[in-house]
Amino acid sequence: PLRVKTFTSREYTPADDARLVFGGEWKDPKLWDLDAPQNLYAVKTRLEQDGKTIDELYPEEFGFREIRIEGRNLMLNGSVVHFRPRNTRYPVEGAVSGEDIRKAALKMKEFGFNSLVSEANYGFSEGDLSMIELTLKETSQVGMAMVLGLPHPNRFDDPMNPHHWQYGPAYDRLVKHIVKRFQNVPGL
């Protein structure tokens, strides 16, 4: 396997309060784009003790890209981008596997779409992240942008539940988790 970059953290101590942040400079990365979806990277994280791996996380795919607004234009990596979206649900149009999602996204690209907009936030439940994650991964790999709808608050505000007022903080935690979990997905 190709090794692009290696970053090593300082030694973790209990004073770090279970969180250790580290990184480094990455000059001239290949930018992910709708027309360059192959420009993806994977980060592998492992915990070592005395030179031996004691824990290792699953590889996390990510891409570099810059999105900004200039006047009335949305810019992706310095070029004006015009999204041609199609509404869809998770999984993409009844797809049940990564291969199904990939085929559906490629077919939508053939029809001229370059982005998908989720309609699934109204039926979203707390445990629904796995299919969303797979959908975001597969669509990014084929150069399809994805608009991720956040969960609709109606799942957390059931007036028939006498404790429904307590769910506001749970909703806030879930939204923050989703944003943090998918913030590095290049097609999002």
PDB file of C-alpha atoms in Angstrom:
ATOM      1  CA  PRO A   1       0.000   0.000   0.000  1.00  0.00           C
ATOM      2  CA  LEU A   2       1.084   3.537  -0.775  1.00  0.00           C
ATOM      3  CA  ARG A   3       2.040   5.604   2.258  1.00  0.00           C
ATOM      4  CA  VAL A   4       1.467   9.285   1.572  1.00  0.00           C
ATOM      5  CA  LYS A   5       2.014  10.892   4.976  1.00  0.00           C
ATOM      6  CA  THR A   6       2.818   9.742   8.480  1.00  0.00           C
ATOM      7  CA  PHE A   7       2.073  11.857  11.537  1.00  0.00           C
ATOM      8  CA  THR A   8       3.139  10.862  15.034  1.00  0.00           C
ATOM      9  CA  SER A   9       1.635  12.395  18.139  1.00  0.00           C
ATOM     10  CA  ARG A  10       3.360  13.139  21.366  1.00  0.00           C
ATOM     11  CA  GLU A  11       2.909  10.531  24.051  1.00  0.00           C
ATOM     12  CA  TYR A  12      -0.612  10.333  25.438  1.00  0.00           C
ATOM     13  CA  THR A  13      -0.983  10.889  29.188  1.00  0.00           C
ATOM     14  CA  PRO A  14      -3.997  10.601  31.506  1.00  0.00           C
ATOM     15  CA  ALA A  15      -3.904  14.410  31.790  1.00  0.00           C
ATOM     16  CA  ASP A  16      -5.104  14.532  28.149  1.00  0.00           C
ATOM     17  CA  ASP A  17      -8.616  13.710  29.440  1.00  0.00           C
ATOM     18  CA  ALA A  18      -9.194  10.991  26.779  1.00  0.00           C
ATOM     19  CA  ARG A  19      -8.644  13.391  23.859  1.00  0.00           C
ATOM     20  CA  LEU A  20      -5.436  13.907  21.956  1.00  0.00           C
ATOM     21  CA  VAL A  21      -5.253  16.157  18.910  1.00  0.00           C
ATOM     22  CA  PHE A  22      -2.324  16.056  16.523  1.00  0.00           C
ATOM     23  CA  GLY A  23      -1.539  16.642  12.880  1.00  0.00           C
ATOM     24  CA  GLY A  24       0.926  18.222  10.547  1.00  0.00           C
ATOM     25  CA  GLU A  25       1.395  20.172   7.363  1.00  0.00           C
ATOM     26  CA  TRP A  26       0.201  18.687   4.080  1.00  0.00           C
ATOM     27  CA  LYS A  27       1.474  20.623   1.073  1.00  0.00           C
ATOM     28  CA  ASP A  28      -0.216  20.373  -2.316  1.00  0.00           C
ATOM     29  CA  PRO A  29      -2.792  17.633  -1.753  1.00  0.00           C
ATOM     30  CA  LYS A  30      -4.731  16.403  -4.764  1.00  0.00           C
ATOM     31  CA  LEU A  31      -8.165  18.031  -4.486  1.00  0.00           C
ATOM     32  CA  TRP A  32     -11.394  16.023  -4.594  1.00  0.00           C
ATOM     33  CA  ASP A  33     -13.821  17.353  -7.195  1.00  0.00           C
ATOM     34  CA  LEU A  34     -16.968  16.251  -8.989  1.00  0.00           C
ATOM     35  CA  ASP A  35     -14.723  15.479 -11.964  1.00  0.00           C
ATOM     36  CA  ALA A  36     -11.801  14.115  -9.893  1.00  0.00           C
ATOM     37  CA  PRO A  37     -13.422  11.771  -7.358  1.00  0.00           C
ATOM     38  CA  GLN A  38     -10.351   9.545  -7.369  1.00  0.00           C
ATOM     39  CA  ASN A  39      -8.521  12.155  -5.261  1.00  0.00           C
ATOM     40  CA  LEU A  40      -9.414  10.506  -1.968  1.00  0.00           C
ATOM     41  CA  TYR A  41      -7.207   9.563   0.946  1.00  0.00           C
ATOM     42  CA  ALA A  42      -7.609   7.246   3.912  1.00  0.00           C
ATOM     43  CA  VAL A  43      -6.366   7.906   7.411  1.00  0.00           C
ATOM     44  CA  LYS A  44      -5.355   4.961   9.555  1.00  0.00           C
ATOM     45  CA  THR A  45      -5.045   5.582  13.273  1.00  0.00           C
ATOM     46  CA  ARG A  46      -3.442   3.230  15.741  1.00  0.00           C
ATOM     47  CA  LEU A  47      -2.480   3.305  19.395  1.00  0.00           C
ATOM     48  CA  GLU A  48       0.909   1.872  20.255  1.00  0.00           C
ATOM     49  CA  GLN A  49       2.493   0.989  23.544  1.00  0.00           C
ATOM     50  CA  ASP A  50       6.148  -0.009  23.779  1.00  0.00           C
ATOM     51  CA  GLY A  51       6.324  -0.227  19.977  1.00  0.00           C
ATOM     52  CA  LYS A  52       3.385  -2.630  19.676  1.00  0.00           C
ATOM     53  CA  THR A  53      -0.054  -1.827  18.269  1.00  0.00           C
ATOM     54  CA  ILE A  54      -2.667  -2.223  21.013  1.00  0.00           C
ATOM     55  CA  ASP A  55      -5.618  -0.684  19.178  1.00  0.00           C
ATOM     56  CA  GLU A  56      -6.370   0.397  15.617  1.00  0.00           C
ATOM     57  CA  LEU A  57      -9.340   2.243  14.132  1.00  0.00           C
ATOM     58  CA  TYR A  58     -10.957   1.399  10.823  1.00  0.00           C
ATOM     59  CA  PRO A  59      -9.531   3.496   7.960  1.00  0.00           C
ATOM     60  CA  GLU A  60     -11.408   6.760   7.498  1.00  0.00           C
ATOM     61  CA  GLU A  61     -11.762   8.075   3.954  1.00  0.00           C
ATOM     62  CA  PHE A  62     -11.455  11.815   3.346  1.00  0.00           C
ATOM     63  CA  GLY A  63     -10.670  14.321   0.648  1.00  0.00           C
ATOM     64  CA  PHE A  64      -9.347  17.846   0.398  1.00  0.00           C
ATOM     65  CA  ARG A  65     -11.541  20.473  -1.239  1.00  0.00           C
ATOM     66  CA  GLU A  66     -12.284  24.146  -0.822  1.00  0.00           C
ATOM     67  CA  ILE A  67     -15.816  25.504  -0.961  1.00  0.00           C
ATOM     68  CA  ARG A  68     -16.522  29.219  -0.755  1.00  0.00           C
ATOM     69  CA  ILE A  69     -18.913  31.865  -2.024  1.00  0.00           C
ATOM     70  CA  GLU A  70     -17.686  34.689  -4.243  1.00  0.00           C
ATOM     71  CA  GLY A  71     -20.431  37.205  -4.904  1.00  0.00           C
ATOM     72  CA  ARG A  72     -23.286  35.138  -6.353  1.00  0.00           C
ATOM     73  CA  ASN A  73     -21.081  32.149  -7.236  1.00  0.00           C
ATOM     74  CA  LEU A  74     -20.442  28.978  -5.310  1.00  0.00           C
ATOM     75  CA  MET A  75     -16.814  27.994  -5.819  1.00  0.00           C
ATOM     76  CA  LEU A  76     -15.393  24.481  -5.584  1.00  0.00           C
ATOM     77  CA  ASN A  77     -11.585  24.421  -5.621  1.00  0.00           C
ATOM     78  CA  GLY A  78     -11.470  27.870  -7.216  1.00  0.00           C
ATOM     79  CA  SER A  79     -13.968  27.179 -10.031  1.00  0.00           C
ATOM     80  CA  VAL A  80     -17.648  28.078 -10.252  1.00  0.00           C
ATOM     81  CA  VAL A  81     -19.807  25.021  -9.619  1.00  0.00           C
ATOM     82  CA  HIS A  82     -23.444  24.614 -10.606  1.00  0.00           C
ATOM     83  CA  PHE A  83     -25.185  21.807  -8.790  1.00  0.00           C
ATOM     84  CA  ARG A  84     -27.811  19.864 -10.708  1.00  0.00           C
ATOM     85  CA  PRO A  85     -29.540  18.034  -7.847  1.00  0.00           C
ATOM     86  CA  ARG A  86     -31.918  15.120  -7.722  1.00  0.00           C
ATOM     87  CA  ASN A  87     -34.056  14.366  -4.680  1.00  0.00           C
ATOM     88  CA  THR A  88     -33.546  10.914  -3.235  1.00  0.00           C
ATOM     89  CA  ARG A  89     -33.943   8.857  -0.103  1.00  0.00           C
ATOM     90  CA  TYR A  90     -31.484   6.793   1.945  1.00  0.00           C
ATOM     91  CA  PRO A  91     -30.464   4.380   0.791  1.00  0.00           C
ATOM     92  CA  VAL A  92     -30.325   5.823  -2.705  1.00  0.00           C
ATOM     93  CA  GLU A  93     -33.520   4.739  -4.446  1.00  0.00           C
ATOM     94  CA  GLY A  94     -33.856   1.412  -2.644  1.00  0.00           C
ATOM     95  CA  ALA A  95     -30.192   0.432  -2.892  1.00  0.00           C
ATOM     96  CA  VAL A  96     -29.192  -2.049  -0.221  1.00  0.00           C
ATOM     97  CA  SER A  97     -25.425  -2.289  -0.712  1.00  0.00           C
ATOM     98  CA  GLY A  98     -22.474  -0.086  -1.564  1.00  0.00           C
ATOM     99  CA  GLU A  99     -22.464  -1.503  -5.092  1.00  0.00           C
ATOM    100  CA  ASP A 100     -26.170  -0.656  -5.517  1.00  0.00           C
ATOM    101  CA  ILE A 101     -25.580   2.901  -4.290  1.00  0.00           C
ATOM    102  CA  ARG A 102     -22.601   3.306  -6.630  1.00  0.00           C
ATOM    103  CA  LYS A 103     -24.580   2.031  -9.640  1.00  0.00           C
ATOM    104  CA  ALA A 104     -27.515   4.319  -8.842  1.00  0.00           C
ATOM    105  CA  ALA A 105     -25.234   7.359  -8.436  1.00  0.00           C
ATOM    106  CA  LEU A 106     -23.433   6.594 -11.715  1.00  0.00           C
ATOM    107  CA  LYS A 107     -26.787   6.240 -13.498  1.00  0.00           C
ATOM    108  CA  MET A 108     -27.889   9.622 -12.117  1.00  0.00           C
ATOM    109  CA  LYS A 109     -24.633  11.141 -13.404  1.00  0.00           C
ATOM    110  CA  GLU A 110     -25.438   9.705 -16.851  1.00  0.00           C
ATOM    111  CA  PHE A 111     -28.738  11.618 -16.706  1.00  0.00           C
ATOM    112  CA  GLY A 112     -26.850  14.850 -15.939  1.00  0.00           C
ATOM    113  CA  PHE A 113     -27.247  15.088 -12.162  1.00  0.00           C
ATOM    114  CA  ASN A 114     -24.153  15.918 -10.104  1.00  0.00           C
ATOM    115  CA  SER A 115     -25.693  16.106  -6.648  1.00  0.00           C
ATOM    116  CA  LEU A 116     -28.275  14.363  -4.514  1.00  0.00           C
ATOM    117  CA  VAL A 117     -30.592  15.937  -1.953  1.00  0.00           C
ATOM    118  CA  SER A 118     -31.873  13.712   0.821  1.00  0.00           C
ATOM    119  CA  GLU A 119     -35.562  13.533   1.641  1.00  0.00           C
ATOM    120  CA  ALA A 120     -34.938  11.110   4.479  1.00  0.00           C
ATOM    121  CA  ASN A 121     -34.619  13.507   7.396  1.00  0.00           C
ATOM    122  CA  TYR A 122     -38.306  13.254   8.331  1.00  0.00           C
ATOM    123  CA  GLY A 123     -38.062   9.518   8.979  1.00  0.00           C
ATOM    124  CA  PHE A 124     -34.581   9.686  10.480  1.00  0.00           C
ATOM    125  CA  SER A 125     -33.997   7.844  13.742  1.00  0.00           C
ATOM    126  CA  GLU A 126     -31.077   7.939  16.123  1.00  0.00           C
ATOM    127  CA  GLY A 127     -29.557   4.685  14.815  1.00  0.00           C
ATOM    128  CA  ASP A 128     -29.784   5.467  11.090  1.00  0.00           C
ATOM    129  CA  LEU A 129     -26.143   6.502  10.508  1.00  0.00           C
ATOM    130  CA  SER A 130     -24.764   3.333   8.900  1.00  0.00           C
ATOM    131  CA  MET A 131     -26.649   3.630   5.597  1.00  0.00           C
ATOM    132  CA  ILE A 132     -26.024   7.380   5.504  1.00  0.00           C
ATOM    133  CA  GLU A 133     -22.311   6.737   5.961  1.00  0.00           C
ATOM    134  CA  LEU A 134     -22.242   4.155   3.173  1.00  0.00           C
ATOM    135  CA  THR A 135     -24.231   6.457   0.864  1.00  0.00           C
ATOM    136  CA  LEU A 136     -21.875   9.391   1.488  1.00  0.00           C
ATOM    137  CA  LYS A 137     -18.813   7.197   0.915  1.00  0.00           C
ATOM    138  CA  GLU A 138     -20.069   5.702  -2.349  1.00  0.00           C
ATOM    139  CA  THR A 139     -21.362   8.971  -3.798  1.00  0.00           C
ATOM    140  CA  SER A 140     -18.078  10.747  -2.993  1.00  0.00           C
ATOM    141  CA  GLN A 141     -16.152   7.968  -4.729  1.00  0.00           C
ATOM    142  CA  VAL A 142     -18.016   8.582  -8.003  1.00  0.00           C
ATOM    143  CA  GLY A 143     -17.958  12.400  -7.839  1.00  0.00           C
ATOM    144  CA  MET A 144     -21.523  12.995  -6.739  1.00  0.00           C
ATOM    145  CA  ALA A 145     -22.149  15.749  -4.195  1.00  0.00           C
ATOM    146  CA  MET A 146     -24.649  14.983  -1.430  1.00  0.00           C
ATOM    147  CA  VAL A 147     -26.808  17.268   0.676  1.00  0.00           C
ATOM    148  CA  LEU A 148     -27.278  15.620   4.045  1.00  0.00           C
ATOM    149  CA  GLY A 149     -30.548  16.529   5.716  1.00  0.00           C
ATOM    150  CA  LEU A 150     -30.355  16.686   9.475  1.00  0.00           C
ATOM    151  CA  PRO A 151     -32.888  14.687  11.463  1.00  0.00           C
ATOM    152  CA  HIS A 152     -36.272  16.302  11.767  1.00  0.00           C
ATOM    153  CA  PRO A 153     -37.038  17.371  15.345  1.00  0.00           C
ATOM    154  CA  ASN A 154     -40.423  15.600  15.218  1.00  0.00           C
ATOM    155  CA  ARG A 155     -38.650  12.391  16.298  1.00  0.00           C
ATOM    156  CA  PHE A 156     -37.598  14.132  19.488  1.00  0.00           C
ATOM    157  CA  ASP A 157     -40.656  16.199  20.296  1.00  0.00           C
ATOM    158  CA  ASP A 158     -43.566  13.823  20.758  1.00  0.00           C
ATOM    159  CA  PRO A 159     -46.260  15.738  22.679  1.00  0.00           C
ATOM    160  CA  MET A 160     -47.774  12.420  23.811  1.00  0.00           C
ATOM    161  CA  ASN A 161     -44.608  11.807  25.832  1.00  0.00           C
ATOM    162  CA  PRO A 162     -44.841  13.725  29.140  1.00  0.00           C
ATOM    163  CA  HIS A 163     -41.042  14.161  29.120  1.00  0.00           C
ATOM    164  CA  HIS A 164     -40.742  15.425  25.523  1.00  0.00           C
ATOM    165  CA  TRP A 165     -39.223  18.721  26.695  1.00  0.00           C
ATOM    166  CA  GLN A 166     -36.127  16.731  27.772  1.00  0.00           C
ATOM    167  CA  TYR A 167     -35.338  15.655  24.201  1.00  0.00           C
ATOM    168  CA  GLY A 168     -34.036  19.035  23.044  1.00  0.00           C
ATOM    169  CA  PRO A 169     -30.560  18.348  24.444  1.00  0.00           C
ATOM    170  CA  ALA A 170     -30.622  14.844  22.902  1.00  0.00           C
ATOM    171  CA  TYR A 171     -31.443  16.348  19.508  1.00  0.00           C
ATOM    172  CA  ASP A 172     -28.619  18.884  19.878  1.00  0.00           C
ATOM    173  CA  ARG A 173     -26.152  16.110  20.778  1.00  0.00           C
ATOM    174  CA  LEU A 174     -27.212  14.012  17.782  1.00  0.00           C
ATOM    175  CA  VAL A 175     -26.915  16.903  15.304  1.00  0.00           C
ATOM    176  CA  LYS A 176     -23.471  17.817  16.666  1.00  0.00           C
ATOM    177  CA  HIS A 177     -22.424  14.168  16.385  1.00  0.00           C
ATOM    178  CA  ILE A 178     -23.601  13.926  12.764  1.00  0.00           C
ATOM    179  CA  VAL A 179     -21.817  17.123  11.760  1.00  0.00           C
ATOM    180  CA  LYS A 180     -18.611  15.995  13.478  1.00  0.00           C
ATOM    181  CA  ARG A 181     -18.872  12.451  12.098  1.00  0.00           C
ATOM    182  CA  PHE A 182     -19.253  13.490   8.453  1.00  0.00           C
ATOM    183  CA  GLN A 183     -17.370  16.795   8.329  1.00  0.00           C
ATOM    184  CA  ASN A 184     -14.518  15.305   6.267  1.00  0.00           C
ATOM    185  CA  VAL A 185     -16.669  13.619   3.613  1.00  0.00           C
ATOM    186  CA  PRO A 186     -15.559  15.402   0.449  1.00  0.00           C
ATOM    187  CA  GLY A 187     -18.880  15.155  -1.418  1.00  0.00           C
ATOM    188  CA  LEU A 188     -20.914  16.537   1.458  1.00  0.00           C
TER     189      LEU A 188
END
